[in-house]
Coordinates of C-alpha atoms in Angstrom, one line a residue:
Chain A
X1 CA 23.9 22.0 -11.3
X2 CA 24.1 25.5 -9.7
X3 CA 23.6 27.4 -6.5
X4 CA 24.5 27.3 -3.0
X5 CA 23.1 24.8 -0.4
X6 CA 19.6 25.3 0.9
X7 CA 20.2 25.5 4.6
X8 CA 16.6 25.4 5.6
X9 CA 15.7 22.2 3.6
X10 CA 18.9 20.8 4.8
X11 CA 18.0 21.1 8.6
X12 CA 14.3 20.0 7.8
X13 CA 15.7 16.8 6.0
X14 CA 18.1 16.1 9.2
X15 CA 15.2 16.5 11.5
X16 CA 13.1 13.8 9.4
X17 CA 16.4 11.6 9.6
X18 CA 15.9 11.9 13.5
X19 CA 12.3 11.1 13.3
X20 CA 12.9 8.0 11.2
X21 CA 16.4 6.9 12.6
X22 CA 15.8 7.1 16.3
X23 CA 13.0 4.6 16.3
X24 CA 15.0 2.5 14.1
X25 CA 18.2 2.9 16.3
X26 CA 16.0 1.8 19.5
X27 CA 14.7 -1.0 17.6
X28 CA 18.1 -2.4 16.7
X29 CA 19.7 -1.6 20.0
X30 CA 16.6 -3.1 22.1
X31 CA 17.2 -6.6 20.3
X32 CA 20.7 -6.7 21.4
X33 CA 20.4 -5.9 25.1
X34 CA 19.0 -7.8 27.9
X35 CA 15.4 -7.3 29.1
X36 CA 16.7 -6.0 32.4
X37 CA 19.1 -3.5 30.7
X38 CA 16.1 -2.0 28.9
X39 CA 13.5 -2.0 31.5
X40 CA 16.2 -0.2 33.9
X41 CA 17.9 2.2 31.3
X42 CA 15.0 2.9 29.1
X43 CA 14.9 2.6 25.4
X44 CA 16.9 5.5 24.2
X45 CA 19.9 4.5 26.3
X46 CA 23.3 3.4 25.2
X47 CA 23.2 -0.7 25.8
X48 CA 25.4 -1.9 28.5
X49 CA 24.7 -5.4 27.8
X50 CA 24.9 -7.6 25.0
X51 CA 22.7 -10.9 24.0
X52 CA 21.2 -12.6 21.3
X53 CA 18.6 -14.2 23.3
X54 CA 15.9 -12.1 22.0
X55 CA 16.6 -13.6 18.4
X56 CA 17.0 -17.3 19.9
X57 CA 13.9 -16.7 22.1
X58 CA 11.7 -15.7 19.1
X59 CA 12.8 -18.9 17.2
X60 CA 11.9 -20.9 20.3
X61 CA 8.4 -19.7 20.2
X62 CA 7.7 -21.0 16.8
X63 CA 8.9 -18.5 14.4
X64 CA 10.7 -20.9 12.3
X65 CA 7.4 -22.5 11.4
X66 CA 5.8 -18.9 10.7
X67 CA 8.8 -18.0 8.5
X68 CA 8.3 -21.2 6.5
X69 CA 4.8 -20.6 6.2
X70 CA 5.1 -17.1 5.0
X71 CA 7.9 -18.3 2.5
X72 CA 5.5 -20.8 1.1
X73 CA 2.7 -18.1 0.8
X74 CA 5.1 -15.6 -0.7
X75 CA 6.5 -17.9 -3.3
X76 CA 3.1 -19.4 -4.1
X77 CA 1.8 -15.9 -4.5
X78 CA 4.7 -14.8 -7.1
X79 CA 4.3 -17.8 -9.0
X80 CA 0.5 -17.0 -9.5
X81 CA 1.3 -13.4 -10.3
X82 CA 3.8 -14.2 -12.8
X83 CA 1.8 -16.7 -14.6
X84 CA -1.3 -14.3 -14.9
X85 CA 0.0 -10.9 -15.1
X86 CA 2.2 -11.0 -18.1
X87 CA -0.3 -12.1 -20.7
X88 CA -2.9 -9.8 -19.1
X89 CA -0.6 -6.8 -19.1
X90 CA 0.3 -7.9 -23.0
X91 CA -3.4 -7.9 -23.9
X92 CA -4.1 -4.5 -22.1
X93 CA -1.3 -3.0 -23.9
X94 CA -1.8 -4.4 -27.5
X95 CA -5.1 -5.6 -27.9
X96 CA -7.8 -3.1 -29.6
X97 CA -10.9 -5.0 -28.4
X98 CA -13.6 -3.8 -26.4
X99 CA -13.5 -7.0 -24.1
X100 CA -9.9 -6.2 -23.3
X101 CA -10.5 -2.5 -22.2
X102 CA -13.6 -3.8 -20.3
X103 CA -11.3 -6.3 -18.4
X104 CA -8.8 -3.3 -17.9
X105 CA -11.3 -1.0 -16.4
X106 CA -12.4 -4.1 -14.2
X107 CA -8.9 -4.1 -12.9
X108 CA -8.6 -0.2 -12.5
X109 CA -11.8 -0.4 -10.2
X110 CA -10.1 -3.5 -8.4
X111 CA -7.2 -1.1 -7.3
X112 CA -9.5 0.4 -4.9
X113 CA -11.4 -2.7 -3.4
X114 CA -10.0 -2.8 0.1
X115 CA -9.3 -6.5 1.7
X116 CA -11.4 -5.3 4.6
X117 CA -14.5 -4.9 2.2
X118 CA -14.3 -8.5 1.0
X119 CA -13.2 -10.3 4.1
X120 CA -16.5 -11.4 5.3
X121 CA -17.6 -13.3 2.2
X122 CA -14.0 -14.5 1.8
X123 CA -14.4 -16.0 5.0
X124 CA -17.5 -17.7 3.9
X125 CA -16.2 -18.8 0.5
X126 CA -12.8 -20.2 1.8
X127 CA -14.8 -22.2 4.6
X128 CA -17.1 -23.4 2.0
X129 CA -14.3 -24.5 -0.1
X130 CA -12.8 -26.5 2.8
X131 CA -9.6 -24.0 2.8
X132 CA -10.1 -22.4 6.3
X133 CA -6.8 -22.7 8.3
X134 CA -5.1 -24.1 5.0
X135 CA -2.3 -21.7 3.6
X136 CA -4.0 -22.2 0.1
X137 CA -7.0 -20.4 1.4
X138 CA -4.4 -17.5 2.2
X139 CA -2.7 -17.6 -1.1
X140 CA -5.5 -17.4 -3.6
X141 CA -7.0 -14.2 -2.1
X142 CA -3.6 -12.6 -1.5
X143 CA -2.6 -13.3 -4.9
X144 CA -6.0 -12.0 -6.5
X145 CA -5.3 -8.8 -4.6
X146 CA -1.9 -8.4 -6.0
X147 CA -3.1 -8.5 -9.4
X148 CA -4.4 -4.9 -10.3
X149 CA -1.5 -3.0 -9.0
X150 CA 0.8 -5.5 -10.9
X151 CA -1.1 -5.2 -14.1
X152 CA -0.9 -1.7 -14.0
X153 CA 3.0 -1.5 -13.3
X154 CA 3.6 -4.2 -15.9
X155 CA 1.4 -2.6 -18.8
X156 CA 3.3 0.6 -17.9
X157 CA 6.3 -1.2 -18.7
X158 CA 5.3 -2.9 -21.9
X159 CA 3.9 0.3 -23.3
X160 CA 7.3 1.6 -23.5
X161 CA 8.2 -1.0 -26.0
X162 CA 8.3 0.9 -29.4
X163 CA 5.6 0.1 -31.9
X164 CA 8.3 -0.3 -34.6
X165 CA 9.3 -3.6 -33.2
X166 CA 6.0 -5.0 -33.2
X167 CA 5.4 -3.9 -36.7
X168 CA 8.6 -5.3 -37.6
X169 CA 7.7 -8.6 -36.3
X170 CA 4.2 -8.5 -37.9
X171 CA 6.0 -8.0 -41.2
X172 CA 7.9 -11.2 -40.6
X173 CA 4.3 -12.7 -40.0
X174 CA 4.9 -13.3 -36.2
X175 CA 2.0 -14.6 -34.4
X176 CA 0.7 -12.6 -31.1
X177 CA 2.3 -15.7 -29.1
X178 CA 5.8 -15.2 -30.7
X179 CA 5.7 -11.6 -30.0
X180 CA 4.8 -12.2 -26.6
X181 CA 7.6 -14.5 -25.9
X182 CA 10.4 -13.3 -28.1
X183 CA 9.8 -9.5 -27.8
X184 CA 7.4 -8.5 -25.0
X185 CA 9.1 -10.7 -22.2
X186 CA 12.4 -9.9 -22.8
X187 CA 11.9 -6.3 -23.1
X188 CA 10.0 -6.0 -19.9
X189 CA 12.3 -7.7 -17.4
X190 CA 12.5 -4.4 -15.6
X191 CA 8.7 -4.2 -15.0
X192 CA 8.6 -8.0 -14.4
X193 CA 11.1 -7.9 -11.6
X194 CA 9.1 -4.7 -10.1
X195 CA 5.9 -6.7 -9.9
X196 CA 7.5 -9.8 -8.2
X197 CA 9.2 -7.7 -5.6
X198 CA 5.7 -5.8 -5.3
X199 CA 3.8 -9.2 -4.8
X200 CA 6.6 -10.5 -2.4
X201 CA 6.1 -7.4 -0.2
X202 CA 2.5 -7.8 -0.3
X203 CA 2.3 -11.5 0.6
X204 CA 5.3 -11.3 3.2
X205 CA 3.4 -8.4 4.9
X206 CA 0.0 -9.7 4.5
X207 CA -2.0 -9.5 7.8
X208 CA -5.9 -9.4 7.4
X209 CA -6.2 -12.5 5.5
X210 CA -4.2 -14.9 7.7
X211 CA -5.6 -13.3 10.6
X212 CA -9.2 -14.1 9.4
X213 CA -8.7 -17.4 7.3
X214 CA -6.2 -19.4 9.5
X215 CA -6.2 -20.5 13.3
X216 CA -3.7 -22.9 14.2
X217 CA 0.1 -22.7 14.9
X218 CA 0.7 -24.8 12.0
X219 CA -0.7 -22.4 9.2
X220 CA 0.1 -19.1 11.1
X221 CA 2.4 -16.7 9.2
X222 CA 5.1 -14.1 10.6
X223 CA 2.7 -11.0 10.9
X224 CA 0.4 -13.2 12.7
X225 CA 3.0 -14.3 15.0
X226 CA 4.3 -11.0 15.7
X227 CA 0.5 -10.0 16.7
X228 CA 0.3 -12.8 19.0
X229 CA 3.5 -12.4 20.4
X230 CA 2.6 -8.9 21.3
X231 CA -0.8 -9.7 23.0
X232 CA 0.9 -12.7 24.9
X233 CA 4.2 -11.3 25.7
X234 CA 3.8 -7.6 25.6
X235 CA 5.9 -6.8 28.6
X236 CA 9.1 -8.6 26.8
X237 CA 9.7 -5.7 24.8
X238 CA 13.3 -6.7 23.8
X239 CA 12.1 -10.1 22.8
X240 CA 9.3 -8.7 20.9
X241 CA 11.4 -6.4 19.0
X242 CA 13.6 -9.2 18.1
X243 CA 10.7 -10.9 16.3
X244 CA 9.9 -7.7 14.4
X245 CA 13.6 -7.2 13.4
X246 CA 13.8 -11.0 12.2
X247 CA 10.5 -10.4 10.4
X248 CA 11.6 -7.6 8.2
X249 CA 15.4 -9.4 7.5
X250 CA 13.9 -11.2 4.4
X251 CA 12.5 -7.9 2.9
X252 CA 15.7 -6.0 3.6
X253 CA 17.6 -8.7 1.5
X254 CA 15.4 -8.4 -1.3
X255 CA 15.5 -4.5 -1.0
X256 CA 19.2 -4.8 -1.3
X257 CA 19.3 -6.9 -4.5
X258 CA 16.2 -5.5 -6.0
X259 CA 16.4 -1.8 -4.8
X260 CA 16.2 -0.1 -8.1
X261 CA 13.2 -2.4 -9.3
X262 CA 11.3 -1.7 -6.2
X263 CA 12.0 2.3 -6.1
X264 CA 11.2 2.5 -9.8
X265 CA 8.1 0.4 -9.3
X266 CA 6.9 2.7 -6.4
X267 CA 7.7 5.7 -8.3
X268 CA 5.8 4.6 -11.1
X269 CA 2.8 4.7 -9.0
X270 CA 2.8 8.5 -9.2
X271 CA 2.2 8.5 -12.9
X272 CA 4.4 10.7 -15.1
Chain B
X1 CA -20.6 22.1 -18.1
X2 CA -21.6 21.2 -21.6
X3 CA -20.3 24.3 -23.2
X4 CA -17.1 23.5 -21.3
X5 CA -16.6 20.1 -22.5
X6 CA -17.6 21.2 -26.1
X7 CA -14.9 24.0 -26.2
X8 CA -12.1 21.7 -24.9
X9 CA -13.1 19.1 -27.6
X10 CA -12.9 21.9 -30.1
X11 CA -9.5 22.9 -28.9
X12 CA -8.1 19.4 -28.8
X13 CA -9.9 19.1 -32.2
X14 CA -7.4 19.7 -34.6
X15 CA -4.9 17.3 -33.2
X16 CA -6.5 14.3 -33.0
X17 CA -10.0 14.8 -34.5
X18 CA -12.9 12.9 -32.7
X19 CA -11.7 9.6 -30.9
X20 CA -12.3 6.8 -33.7
X21 CA -13.8 3.6 -32.5
X22 CA -10.7 1.1 -33.6
X23 CA -11.5 -0.2 -36.9
X24 CA -12.0 -3.8 -37.3
X25 CA -10.4 -3.8 -40.7
X26 CA -7.8 -6.8 -40.8
X27 CA -4.7 -4.5 -41.2
X28 CA -5.0 -3.3 -37.6
X29 CA -5.7 -6.5 -36.0
X30 CA -2.6 -8.4 -37.3
X31 CA -0.3 -9.6 -34.8
X32 CA -2.4 -8.4 -32.0
X33 CA -3.4 -10.5 -29.3
X34 CA -7.0 -11.3 -28.4
X35 CA -8.9 -10.8 -25.1
X36 CA -8.3 -14.6 -24.6
X37 CA -4.8 -13.3 -23.0
X38 CA -6.4 -11.2 -20.5
X39 CA -9.2 -13.9 -19.7
X40 CA -7.2 -16.1 -17.1
X41 CA -6.2 -13.2 -14.8
X42 CA -9.9 -11.6 -15.3
X43 CA -11.5 -15.1 -14.0
X44 CA -9.0 -15.4 -11.3
X45 CA -9.5 -11.9 -10.2
X46 CA -13.3 -11.9 -10.4
X47 CA -13.4 -15.1 -8.3
X48 CA -11.4 -14.0 -5.6
X49 CA -12.2 -10.3 -5.7
X50 CA -15.6 -9.3 -7.7
X51 CA -17.7 -12.2 -6.3
X52 CA -17.0 -11.4 -2.7
X53 CA -17.8 -8.1 -3.7
X54 CA -21.1 -8.8 -4.8
X55 CA -21.7 -11.4 -1.9
X56 CA -20.9 -8.6 0.6
X57 CA -24.0 -6.8 -0.5
X58 CA -26.0 -9.8 -0.3
X59 CA -24.8 -10.6 2.9
X60 CA -25.5 -7.1 4.3
X61 CA -29.5 -8.2 4.0
X62 CA -28.8 -11.4 5.9
X63 CA -28.1 -12.5 9.5
X64 CA -25.3 -15.0 9.9
X65 CA -23.4 -16.2 12.9
X66 CA -20.8 -17.8 11.1
X67 CA -22.3 -21.5 12.0
X68 CA -25.8 -21.8 10.9
X69 CA -26.5 -21.1 7.2
X70 CA -27.2 -17.3 6.5
X71 CA -30.6 -16.3 6.8
X72 CA -32.7 -13.3 4.8
X73 CA -33.7 -10.4 7.2
X74 CA -34.2 -7.4 5.0
X75 CA -32.8 -4.3 6.1
X76 CA -32.5 -5.2 9.7
X77 CA -28.7 -4.9 9.8
X78 CA -29.0 -1.5 8.1
X79 CA -31.8 -0.1 10.4
X80 CA -29.9 -1.3 13.4
X81 CA -26.6 0.6 12.0
X82 CA -28.8 3.7 11.8
X83 CA -29.4 4.0 15.3
X84 CA -25.9 2.9 16.3
X85 CA -23.7 5.8 17.8
X86 CA -20.7 3.7 17.6
X87 CA -21.1 3.4 13.8
X88 CA -21.5 7.1 13.2
X89 CA -18.5 7.8 15.4
X90 CA -16.6 5.2 13.5
X91 CA -17.3 7.0 10.3
X92 CA -16.4 10.4 11.9
X93 CA -13.1 8.9 13.3
X94 CA -12.3 7.2 10.0
X95 CA -12.7 10.4 8.1
X96 CA -10.8 12.5 10.6
X97 CA -7.8 10.1 10.6
X98 CA -7.9 10.1 6.8
X99 CA -7.9 14.1 6.6
X100 CA -5.3 14.2 9.4
X101 CA -2.8 11.7 7.1
X102 CA -3.6 13.8 4.1
X103 CA -2.9 17.3 6.0
X104 CA 0.2 16.1 7.6
X105 CA 1.5 13.9 5.1
X106 CA 1.3 15.9 1.8
X107 CA 3.2 18.9 2.7
X108 CA 6.0 16.8 4.4
X109 CA 6.3 14.5 1.5
X110 CA 6.4 17.1 -1.0
X111 CA 9.3 19.1 0.8
X112 CA 11.1 16.0 1.5
X113 CA 10.4 14.5 -2.2
X114 CA 11.7 17.7 -4.0
X115 CA 14.5 18.0 -1.5
X116 CA 15.4 14.5 -2.3
X117 CA 15.3 14.9 -6.1
X118 CA 18.6 17.1 -6.1
X119 CA 21.6 15.0 -7.2
X120 CA 24.2 15.5 -4.1
X121 CA 25.3 12.3 -2.9
X122 CA 24.0 12.9 0.9
X123 CA 20.6 13.1 -0.6
X124 CA 20.8 9.4 -2.1
X125 CA 22.3 8.0 1.0
X126 CA 19.5 9.8 3.3
X127 CA 16.8 8.8 1.1
X128 CA 17.6 5.0 1.6
X129 CA 17.4 5.6 5.2
X130 CA 13.9 7.5 4.8
X131 CA 13.0 4.5 2.7
X132 CA 13.3 1.8 5.5
X133 CA 10.0 2.4 7.5
X134 CA 8.2 1.6 3.9
X135 CA 9.7 -2.1 4.1
X136 CA 8.4 -2.8 7.4
X137 CA 4.7 -4.4 7.3
X138 CA 2.0 -2.5 9.1
X139 CA 2.1 -5.3 11.8
X140 CA 5.8 -4.7 12.5
X141 CA 5.5 -0.8 12.6
X142 CA 2.5 -1.1 15.1
X143 CA 4.2 -3.7 17.1
X144 CA 7.3 -1.5 17.1
X145 CA 5.5 1.9 17.9
X146 CA 3.1 0.1 20.7
X147 CA 6.7 -0.9 22.4
X148 CA 8.4 2.3 22.3
X149 CA 5.4 4.2 23.4
X150 CA 4.6 1.7 26.0
X151 CA 3.7 3.9 29.2
X152 CA 6.0 2.0 31.5
X153 CA 9.0 0.9 29.5
X154 CA 8.8 3.2 26.6
X155 CA 10.0 6.6 25.3
X156 CA 7.1 8.5 27.4
X157 CA 8.4 7.1 30.6
X158 CA 11.7 8.7 29.8
X159 CA 10.5 12.2 28.6
X160 CA 7.8 12.9 31.1
X161 CA 8.5 16.5 30.4
X162 CA 7.0 16.0 27.0
X163 CA 4.3 13.3 27.6
X164 CA 3.1 14.1 31.0
X165 CA 2.1 10.8 32.7
X166 CA 3.1 8.8 29.6
X167 CA -0.1 6.7 28.9
X168 CA -0.8 8.0 25.3
X169 CA -3.3 5.2 24.8
X170 CA -5.5 6.0 27.9
X171 CA -7.2 9.4 26.4
X172 CA -9.1 9.7 23.0
X173 CA -6.9 12.9 21.7
X174 CA -3.4 11.4 22.4
X175 CA -4.6 7.9 21.1
X176 CA -5.8 9.6 18.0
X177 CA -2.4 11.5 17.6
X178 CA -0.5 8.5 18.2
X179 CA -2.5 6.7 15.0
X180 CA -1.7 10.0 12.9
X181 CA 1.9 10.0 13.7
X182 CA 2.2 6.3 13.3
X183 CA 0.8 6.3 9.7
X184 CA 2.8 9.6 9.1
X185 CA 5.9 7.9 10.0
X186 CA 5.2 4.7 8.0
X187 CA 3.9 6.4 5.0
X188 CA 5.6 9.7 4.3
X189 CA 8.5 7.9 2.8
X190 CA 6.3 6.4 0.2
X191 CA 4.6 9.6 -0.9
X192 CA 8.1 11.1 -0.7
X193 CA 9.1 8.5 -3.2
X194 CA 6.4 9.5 -5.5
X195 CA 7.0 13.3 -5.4
X196 CA 10.5 12.7 -5.9
X197 CA 10.0 10.8 -9.2
X198 CA 7.8 13.5 -10.3
X199 CA 10.2 16.2 -9.3
X200 CA 13.0 14.5 -11.3
X201 CA 10.7 14.4 -14.3
X202 CA 10.2 18.3 -14.4
X203 CA 12.3 19.5 -17.5
X204 CA 15.3 21.6 -16.4
X205 CA 14.4 24.2 -19.1
X206 CA 11.6 25.5 -17.0
X207 CA 14.1 26.5 -14.1
X208 CA 16.6 27.7 -16.6
X209 CA 14.0 30.0 -18.3
X210 CA 12.8 31.1 -14.7
X211 CA 16.4 31.9 -13.5
X212 CA 17.0 34.0 -16.7
X213 CA 13.7 35.9 -15.6
X214 CA 15.2 36.5 -12.2
X215 CA 12.9 34.2 -10.4
X216 CA 14.2 33.2 -6.8
X217 CA 14.3 29.7 -5.4
X218 CA 10.7 30.2 -3.6
X219 CA 9.1 31.7 -6.5
X220 CA 10.4 28.8 -8.6
X221 CA 8.9 26.2 -6.1
X222 CA 5.7 28.0 -6.1
X223 CA 5.4 28.7 -9.7
X224 CA 7.2 25.9 -11.2
X225 CA 7.5 23.0 -9.0
X226 CA 4.1 22.9 -7.4
X227 CA 2.2 23.0 -10.6
X228 CA 4.4 20.5 -12.3
X229 CA 3.7 17.9 -9.1
X230 CA 0.0 18.4 -9.6
X231 CA -0.5 14.8 -11.3
X232 CA 1.7 13.2 -8.5
X233 CA -0.3 15.1 -5.9
X234 CA -3.4 13.8 -7.1
X235 CA -2.3 10.3 -7.0
X236 CA -0.5 10.4 -3.8
X237 CA -3.6 12.1 -2.1
X238 CA -6.1 9.7 -3.6
X239 CA -3.7 6.8 -2.3
X240 CA -3.6 8.4 1.2
X241 CA -7.3 8.7 1.2
X242 CA -8.0 5.1 0.3
X243 CA -5.2 4.2 2.9
X244 CA -6.9 6.1 5.5
X245 CA -10.0 4.6 4.8
X246 CA -8.9 0.9 4.9
X247 CA -6.4 1.5 8.0
X248 CA -6.7 -1.5 10.2
X249 CA -3.8 -3.2 11.7
X250 CA -2.5 0.1 13.3
X251 CA -5.8 0.3 15.3
X252 CA -6.0 -3.3 16.1
X253 CA -2.5 -3.5 17.5
X254 CA -2.0 -0.2 19.1
X255 CA -5.5 0.8 20.5
X256 CA -7.7 -2.4 20.1
X257 CA -10.1 0.5 19.1
X258 CA -9.9 1.9 22.6
X259 CA -10.0 3.5 25.1
X260 CA -13.7 2.2 25.0
X261 CA -14.5 2.8 21.6
X262 CA -12.6 6.1 21.3
X263 CA -10.5 5.1 18.3
X264 CA -13.0 2.6 16.7
X265 CA -12.7 3.4 13.3
X266 CA -15.2 1.7 10.6
X267 CA -12.8 -1.0 9.3
X268 CA -12.0 -2.2 12.8
X269 CA -15.6 -1.8 13.8
X270 CA -16.4 -4.2 10.8
X271 CA -14.0 -6.6 12.0
X272 CA -15.1 -6.4 15.7
X273 CA -18.8 -7.0 14.8
X274 CA -18.2 -9.8 12.5
X275 CA -15.1 -11.8 13.7
X276 CA -15.5 -11.0 17.2
X277 CA -19.1 -10.5 17.9
X278 CA -20.0 -13.0 15.2
X279 CA -22.4 -10.7 13.7
X280 CA -21.5 -11.1 10.1
X281 CA -24.4 -9.7 8.4
X282 CA -23.7 -6.4 10.3
X283 CA -20.0 -6.6 9.7
X284 CA -21.2 -7.1 5.7
X285 CA -23.1 -3.8 5.9
X286 CA -20.2 -1.9 7.1
X287 CA -17.8 -3.5 4.7
X288 CA -20.3 -2.4 1.9
X289 CA -20.3 1.2 3.2
X290 CA -16.6 1.1 2.9
X291 CA -16.5 -0.4 -0.7
X292 CA -18.9 2.3 -1.7
X293 CA -16.6 5.0 -0.4
X294 CA -13.5 3.5 -2.1
X295 CA -15.3 2.9 -5.4
X296 CA -16.2 6.5 -5.6
X297 CA -12.6 7.5 -4.9
X298 CA -11.3 5.0 -7.3
X299 CA -13.7 6.2 -10.1
X300 CA -12.2 9.7 -9.5
X301 CA -8.8 8.1 -9.7
X302 CA -9.4 6.7 -13.1
X303 CA -11.1 9.9 -14.2
X304 CA -8.6 12.6 -13.0
X305 CA -5.5 10.7 -13.6
X306 CA -6.0 9.6 -17.0
X307 CA -4.8 5.9 -16.2
X308 CA -7.6 4.8 -18.4
X309 CA -6.5 6.4 -21.6
X310 CA -3.7 3.9 -21.5
X311 CA -0.9 6.3 -22.3
X312 CA 2.7 5.7 -22.5
X313 CA 4.5 6.6 -19.1
X314 CA 7.3 7.9 -21.1
X315 CA 5.3 10.5 -22.9
X316 CA 5.9 14.0 -21.6
X317 CA 9.0 13.3 -19.5
X318 CA 10.9 14.4 -22.5

C-alpha cells in the first residue's frame, strides 16, 4: 500500500530462491543429459548433451507398475477419506453430545501419533489379516492416518457455515441428513477439495507403510521404487533423478489444478 | 497457579459466564446430528491407529521374531535398552536434530513468510517456486540430495574449496549437518506458508496506528508482527517438533544411520531393531518411547492452540 521496497528483505529472498532453485535446476538438467556428460562436467554445468533415456530407463526398470500401484493406493485412500470424514466433521461441528466431543478429542490426539509408533503392531495385524504384500494392507493404514488432519481441515471449513442457515432449515423441519446433503456438503466444497488434495499427497508420498508392509515388485509403490533404484543403481545419477522427476509429475499436475485448495488447506494448519 | 486461573476466569466472567453444559432440552437438539455420524470414522481410526497403539505397549513386554508367536518376557526389552549406549545416543541425536530444525527453520520461515505476505507481484511468483520442495516426497528429496551431495559426482566434488575432500557422509558432524540442511530445505517452505497466512490476517489498522505514532519498519516488525504471529509460531514449532521426532526416510536414505551409528536417530533405530534385526519387542519399546513423547506434545498443542474449543477459523480475522 505504501513505502519503498525493503532491499535487505529482497536480497534475502533472492538468496533463498538460489537455495531452492539451484537443486531444482540441477535435478531437471541432469535428467535431460547423458550419464557421461553429467559425470564429466559435474551437476551444476550447462548440459552439452540431450537425451530422454533417463525417463525411458526408469520405465524399463518397472516404474510403470509402481505408478499403477501408487495410483490405486491414492484413489482408494481418497475414496475412504471422502466417505468417512464429511459425516465426522459434520458431527464435530454440529453435534452437541459428549460422545462426539470425546471422538473429536480422540482424533486430535491422533494428530500426533507418528506412523513409526505403530508400524510394528501394524505389521503384525496386517500379516495376521493375510494382507501382507497386498495393496489393501497399505491402503487401510494410510487412509486411517489421513483422517485426523482431514477432520481438522474439514471441520474448520464447516464451522464457517453461518448458523442462520441451519436455523432456517430447522424451521422448515429439515432432518440432520437433509441438512448434511443440501447445506453442509455443497457449502464445504472448498474444504472437501483441500482434504482430497491433502490425502492424495499423503498417499502418493507414503513410504513407511509400503516399505514394511509390501515386498514383491508387483505391489511396490513409486516411493519404494525410488528407494530401491537408489540402493541398486546409485551411480547412475541422471537415471535416478529421472525417476525422481517422474515421481513428482502427478503431484505437480494436481498442484497446477488445485493450487488454491492446497495452499489454503496448508495455511489453515496455522490456525487463525 | 490457582489464583491465576480464578482471576482469569473472573476477567472472562462478564462476557460468557461459567461454561454451561449443553442443555438436553429438545429445542437445542432439533436438527442436530447425533454421534452416530462420527462413528464409522471413529471405528476405522480406532482399528488402524488406536488398537496398534495399545498393541505396541503390549509388544514392548514381549519377545517376537516375526515368525514364531510373541512371548511374554516382562521388562527384558526395557532393561536391555537401558544398558544400550546406542539407544541413549539415538535419543540425544533425535533431540539434537529436532532442536536444530526449530532453531534454523523458525527465523527463516518467519522472515520469508512475512516477506511473502506482501502483495507485490514478484512475491507471488517467488512463493510458487519456494513451494515446490513441499510437493516432493521425503523419499524424493532424500534421493535427490543423496545424489547432489555424492562425493564423486555431486556438488562437493566441484566445490572443493567449500567442502574439502567432499565426503559429507563420512563424518558425524557433517552428516548431521546434511540431515539438518535437507530438512530445512524441504520444510521451510511449509512453515513459510503458515506464517504467510498468519501475517496476512494481521489487521492493517495496527500498522496504520503504528505509522501515525511514527514507529519505523523494524519497530513495527518486533512490536506488531511478531506478537501477532504468536499462534502461528506455536503451531509451526509443534509441527516441527513432531516432525523432528519422527524423521525417518531422510536418515534411511541419506546416511543409513551411519557412519557407524553416528546418525542413528530413534525412529531409525526402531526400524533397524525391528525390521532388520527381527527383534520386534525391542523395536516396540523404542516406538512406545516415541509415542509418549509425541502424545505429550500433542496434548500441549490441544491446550495451547485452543483447537479443542471448536472455534470458528473466521473469528478474529475481521
